[in-house]
mmCIF file of C-alpha atoms in Angstrom:
data_model
loop_
_atom_site.group_PDB
_atom_site.id
_atom_site.type_symbol
_atom_site.label_atom_id
_atom_site.label_comp_id
_atom_site.label_asym_id
_atom_site.label_seq_id
_atom_site.Cartn_x
_atom_site.Cartn_y
_atom_site.Cartn_z
ATOM 1 C CA GLU A 1 -40.081 31.218 -17.094
ATOM 2 C CA GLU A 2 -39.022 27.652 -16.346
ATOM 3 C CA THR A 3 -35.677 26.304 -17.482
ATOM 4 C CA LYS A 4 -35.337 22.594 -18.002
ATOM 5 C CA ALA A 5 -32.384 20.725 -16.567
ATOM 6 C CA PRO A 6 -30.084 19.338 -19.251
ATOM 7 C CA ALA A 7 -30.748 15.704 -20.097
ATOM 8 C CA LEU A 8 -28.328 13.187 -18.607
ATOM 9 C CA LYS A 9 -27.782 11.165 -21.735
ATOM 10 C CA GLU A 10 -24.850 12.724 -23.554
ATOM 11 C CA LYS A 11 -21.983 10.305 -23.838
ATOM 12 C CA THR A 12 -19.407 12.988 -24.479
ATOM 13 C CA MET A 13 -16.231 13.155 -22.467
ATOM 14 C CA MET A 14 -16.929 15.392 -19.530
ATOM 15 C CA SER A 15 -14.679 16.319 -16.672
ATOM 16 C CA THR A 16 -15.434 14.941 -13.236
ATOM 17 C CA GLU A 17 -16.620 18.418 -12.177
ATOM 18 C CA GLU A 18 -19.005 18.622 -15.152
ATOM 19 C CA VAL A 19 -20.464 15.188 -14.413
ATOM 20 C CA LEU A 20 -20.940 16.032 -10.714
ATOM 21 C CA LYS A 21 -22.547 19.373 -11.583
ATOM 22 C CA LYS A 22 -24.883 17.695 -14.050
ATOM 23 C CA LEU A 23 -25.828 15.109 -11.422
ATOM 24 C CA SER A 24 -26.658 17.784 -8.854
ATOM 25 C CA ILE A 25 -28.805 19.670 -11.389
ATOM 26 C CA ASN A 26 -30.737 16.520 -12.316
ATOM 27 C CA ASP A 27 -30.968 15.084 -8.812
ATOM 28 C CA LYS A 28 -31.879 17.546 -6.082
ATOM 29 C CA ASN A 29 -30.600 15.104 -3.437
ATOM 30 C CA PHE A 30 -27.121 14.827 -4.953
ATOM 31 C CA SER A 31 -24.108 16.864 -3.915
ATOM 32 C CA ALA A 32 -20.450 15.856 -3.908
ATOM 33 C CA PRO A 33 -20.103 16.344 -0.100
ATOM 34 C CA SER A 34 -23.245 14.319 0.672
ATOM 35 C CA PHE A 35 -22.109 11.610 -1.766
ATOM 36 C CA THR A 36 -18.700 11.459 -0.063
ATOM 37 C CA ASP A 37 -20.392 11.179 3.362
ATOM 38 C CA GLY A 38 -22.604 8.383 2.055
ATOM 39 C CA ALA A 39 -19.588 6.621 0.537
ATOM 40 C CA LYS A 40 -17.795 6.849 3.903
ATOM 41 C CA ASN A 41 -20.762 5.266 5.687
ATOM 42 C CA ALA A 42 -21.017 2.550 3.028
ATOM 43 C CA TYR A 43 -17.269 1.883 3.361
ATOM 44 C CA LYS A 44 -17.561 1.470 7.153
ATOM 45 C CA MET A 45 -20.581 -0.849 6.866
ATOM 46 C CA ILE A 46 -19.131 -2.952 4.038
ATOM 47 C CA VAL A 47 -15.637 -3.312 5.555
ATOM 48 C CA THR A 48 -17.178 -4.328 8.879
ATOM 49 C CA ALA A 49 -19.694 -6.755 7.332
ATOM 50 C CA TYR A 50 -16.940 -8.317 5.212
ATOM 51 C CA ALA A 51 -14.733 -8.862 8.266
ATOM 52 C CA GLU A 52 -17.661 -10.316 10.228
ATOM 53 C CA GLY A 53 -18.419 -12.635 7.317
ATOM 54 C CA ASP A 54 -22.053 -11.552 7.055
ATOM 55 C CA LEU A 55 -23.001 -9.496 4.007
ATOM 56 C CA LYS A 56 -26.793 -9.584 4.570
ATOM 57 C CA GLN A 57 -27.093 -5.978 5.740
ATOM 58 C CA VAL A 58 -24.921 -4.579 2.906
ATOM 59 C CA LYS A 59 -26.100 -6.824 0.061
ATOM 60 C CA SER A 60 -28.248 -4.060 -1.450
ATOM 61 C CA PHE A 61 -25.138 -1.852 -1.838
ATOM 62 C CA LEU A 62 -23.079 -4.458 -3.725
ATOM 63 C CA SER A 63 -23.115 -5.364 -7.415
ATOM 64 C CA LYS A 64 -23.464 -9.084 -8.217
ATOM 65 C CA ASP A 65 -19.736 -9.309 -9.048
ATOM 66 C CA VAL A 66 -18.558 -7.646 -5.838
ATOM 67 C CA LEU A 67 -21.014 -9.685 -3.769
ATOM 68 C CA SER A 68 -19.827 -12.946 -5.291
ATOM 69 C CA GLY A 69 -16.148 -11.995 -4.862
ATOM 70 C CA PHE A 70 -16.654 -11.027 -1.223
ATOM 71 C CA SER A 71 -18.766 -14.146 -0.581
ATOM 72 C CA ALA A 72 -16.115 -16.432 -2.065
ATOM 73 C CA ALA A 73 -13.398 -14.822 0.090
ATOM 74 C CA ILE A 74 -15.570 -15.193 3.203
ATOM 75 C CA GLN A 75 -16.296 -18.875 2.417
ATOM 76 C CA SER A 76 -12.607 -19.561 1.901
ATOM 77 C CA ARG A 77 -11.745 -17.825 5.183
ATOM 78 C CA LYS A 78 -14.411 -19.793 7.072
ATOM 79 C CA LYS A 79 -13.286 -23.084 5.515
ATOM 80 C CA SER A 80 -9.723 -22.576 6.750
ATOM 81 C CA GLY A 81 -10.939 -21.504 10.203
ATOM 82 C CA GLN A 82 -9.606 -17.984 9.885
ATOM 83 C CA GLU A 83 -11.207 -14.883 11.308
ATOM 84 C CA LEU A 84 -10.749 -11.328 10.097
ATOM 85 C CA PHE A 85 -10.973 -8.240 12.288
ATOM 86 C CA ASN A 86 -11.303 -4.748 10.823
ATOM 87 C CA LYS A 87 -11.767 -1.659 12.927
ATOM 88 C CA ILE A 88 -11.675 1.683 11.176
ATOM 89 C CA VAL A 89 -9.847 4.096 13.447
ATOM 90 C CA ASP A 90 -10.069 7.158 11.218
ATOM 91 C CA PHE A 91 -10.541 8.447 7.706
ATOM 92 C CA ASN A 92 -7.494 10.483 6.703
ATOM 93 C CA GLU A 93 -9.102 11.489 3.450
ATOM 94 C CA VAL A 94 -12.065 10.535 1.295
ATOM 95 C CA SER A 95 -12.207 12.102 -2.139
ATOM 96 C CA ILE A 96 -13.901 11.714 -5.478
ATOM 97 C CA ASN A 97 -11.251 10.724 -8.033
ATOM 98 C CA GLY A 98 -13.459 10.604 -11.080
ATOM 99 C CA ALA A 99 -16.981 10.527 -12.420
ATOM 100 C CA ILE A 100 -18.122 9.095 -15.737
ATOM 101 C CA LEU A 101 -21.496 9.436 -17.359
ATOM 102 C CA LEU A 102 -22.409 6.376 -19.422
ATOM 103 C CA GLU A 103 -25.570 5.758 -21.411
ATOM 104 C CA LYS A 104 -27.689 4.381 -18.571
ATOM 105 C CA THR A 105 -25.473 4.790 -15.537
ATOM 106 C CA VAL A 106 -23.103 7.122 -13.784
ATOM 107 C CA GLU A 107 -19.938 5.876 -12.092
ATOM 108 C CA ILE A 108 -18.082 7.691 -9.349
ATOM 109 C CA THR A 109 -14.615 6.597 -8.259
ATOM 110 C CA VAL A 110 -13.767 7.304 -4.629
ATOM 111 C CA SER A 111 -10.397 7.176 -2.932
ATOM 112 C CA PHE A 112 -10.399 6.182 0.753
ATOM 113 C CA GLU A 113 -7.322 6.825 2.865
ATOM 114 C CA THR A 114 -8.035 5.197 6.197
ATOM 115 C CA LYS A 115 -6.350 4.102 9.389
ATOM 116 C CA ILE A 116 -7.525 0.588 10.146
ATOM 117 C CA ILE A 117 -6.651 -1.969 12.764
ATOM 118 C CA SER A 118 -6.835 -5.084 10.650
ATOM 119 C CA TYR A 119 -5.652 -8.580 11.401
ATOM 120 C CA ALA A 120 -6.480 -12.181 10.702
ATOM 121 C CA THR A 121 -6.276 -15.126 13.078
ATOM 122 C CA ASP A 122 -6.077 -18.846 12.411
ATOM 123 C CA LYS A 123 -8.104 -21.654 14.019
ATOM 124 C CA THR A 124 -6.025 -21.413 17.200
ATOM 125 C CA GLY A 125 -6.511 -17.650 17.558
ATOM 126 C CA GLN A 126 -2.930 -16.841 16.531
ATOM 127 C CA THR A 127 -2.512 -13.638 14.519
ATOM 128 C CA ILE A 128 -1.389 -14.677 11.046
ATOM 129 C CA GLU A 129 -1.661 -11.340 9.294
ATOM 130 C CA GLY A 130 -1.820 -7.680 10.295
ATOM 131 C CA ASN A 131 -1.413 -6.203 13.757
ATOM 132 C CA GLN A 132 -3.879 -6.095 16.651
ATOM 133 C CA ASP A 133 -2.303 -3.050 18.279
ATOM 134 C CA SER A 134 -1.269 -0.545 15.659
ATOM 135 C CA PRO A 135 -3.411 0.824 12.866
ATOM 136 C CA GLN A 136 -2.229 0.551 9.285
ATOM 137 C CA ASN A 137 -2.743 3.195 6.635
ATOM 138 C CA ILE A 138 -4.883 1.686 3.904
ATOM 139 C CA ASN A 139 -5.597 3.293 0.541
ATOM 140 C CA ASP A 140 -8.576 1.884 -1.339
ATOM 141 C CA ILE A 141 -10.185 2.870 -4.607
ATOM 142 C CA TRP A 142 -13.878 1.974 -4.859
ATOM 143 C CA VAL A 143 -16.198 2.577 -7.792
ATOM 144 C CA PHE A 144 -19.893 3.231 -7.192
ATOM 145 C CA GLU A 145 -22.534 3.089 -9.902
ATOM 146 C CA LYS A 146 -26.102 4.284 -10.143
ATOM 147 C CA SER A 147 -28.718 3.986 -12.840
ATOM 148 C CA ILE A 148 -29.803 7.326 -14.292
ATOM 149 C CA LYS A 149 -32.826 5.836 -16.012
ATOM 150 C CA GLY A 150 -34.713 3.602 -13.616
ATOM 151 C CA ARG A 151 -36.361 4.194 -10.288
ATOM 152 C CA ASP A 152 -33.504 2.659 -8.330
ATOM 153 C CA THR A 153 -31.785 5.478 -6.486
ATOM 154 C CA ASN A 154 -29.226 3.256 -4.722
ATOM 155 C CA TRP A 155 -25.550 3.507 -5.475
ATOM 156 C CA LEU A 156 -23.936 0.089 -5.962
ATOM 157 C CA LEU A 157 -20.340 -0.762 -5.228
ATOM 158 C CA ILE A 158 -19.127 -2.246 -8.537
ATOM 159 C CA SER A 159 -15.378 -2.409 -7.970
ATOM 160 C CA THR A 160 -12.839 -2.354 -5.156
ATOM 161 C CA GLY A 161 -9.097 -2.234 -5.247
ATOM 162 C CA ALA A 162 -6.005 -1.003 -3.491
ATOM 163 C CA ASP A 163 -4.487 2.270 -4.558
ATOM 164 C CA ASP A 164 -0.881 1.334 -5.240
#
């Protein structure tokens, strides 16, 4: 006897665990650990691409809003002759902070605690921000979204922010 997976359209308040469980039932490729690994890889690629000032290879992972925000920051940096360097040394912790099921999408909030060597230089190559030699601890909160209706299986980064 075949049991059908519960539909993903209830808009009731569910706990993060319930949303994640529902996702894994409805999507055989989804699990919290594999999502976290994917988020880590996306974080590395996006942070690196942002620092390099070239978002081409990560464009498909970014919502329109995030893409335009990142692009504007890159343009401003280039205009003033500044360069940004980001090298992720280590991930201290990556964890799912929340998951929300909306009508057509699911959103997962991820907390990244990383050690990053991050610094900016001006036109003359002088360090104007950060430190070239010692890694800083950075805490970021990123929100990823995916459609639960369409064929698009990609998670999009829809929001970034510091965890203060």
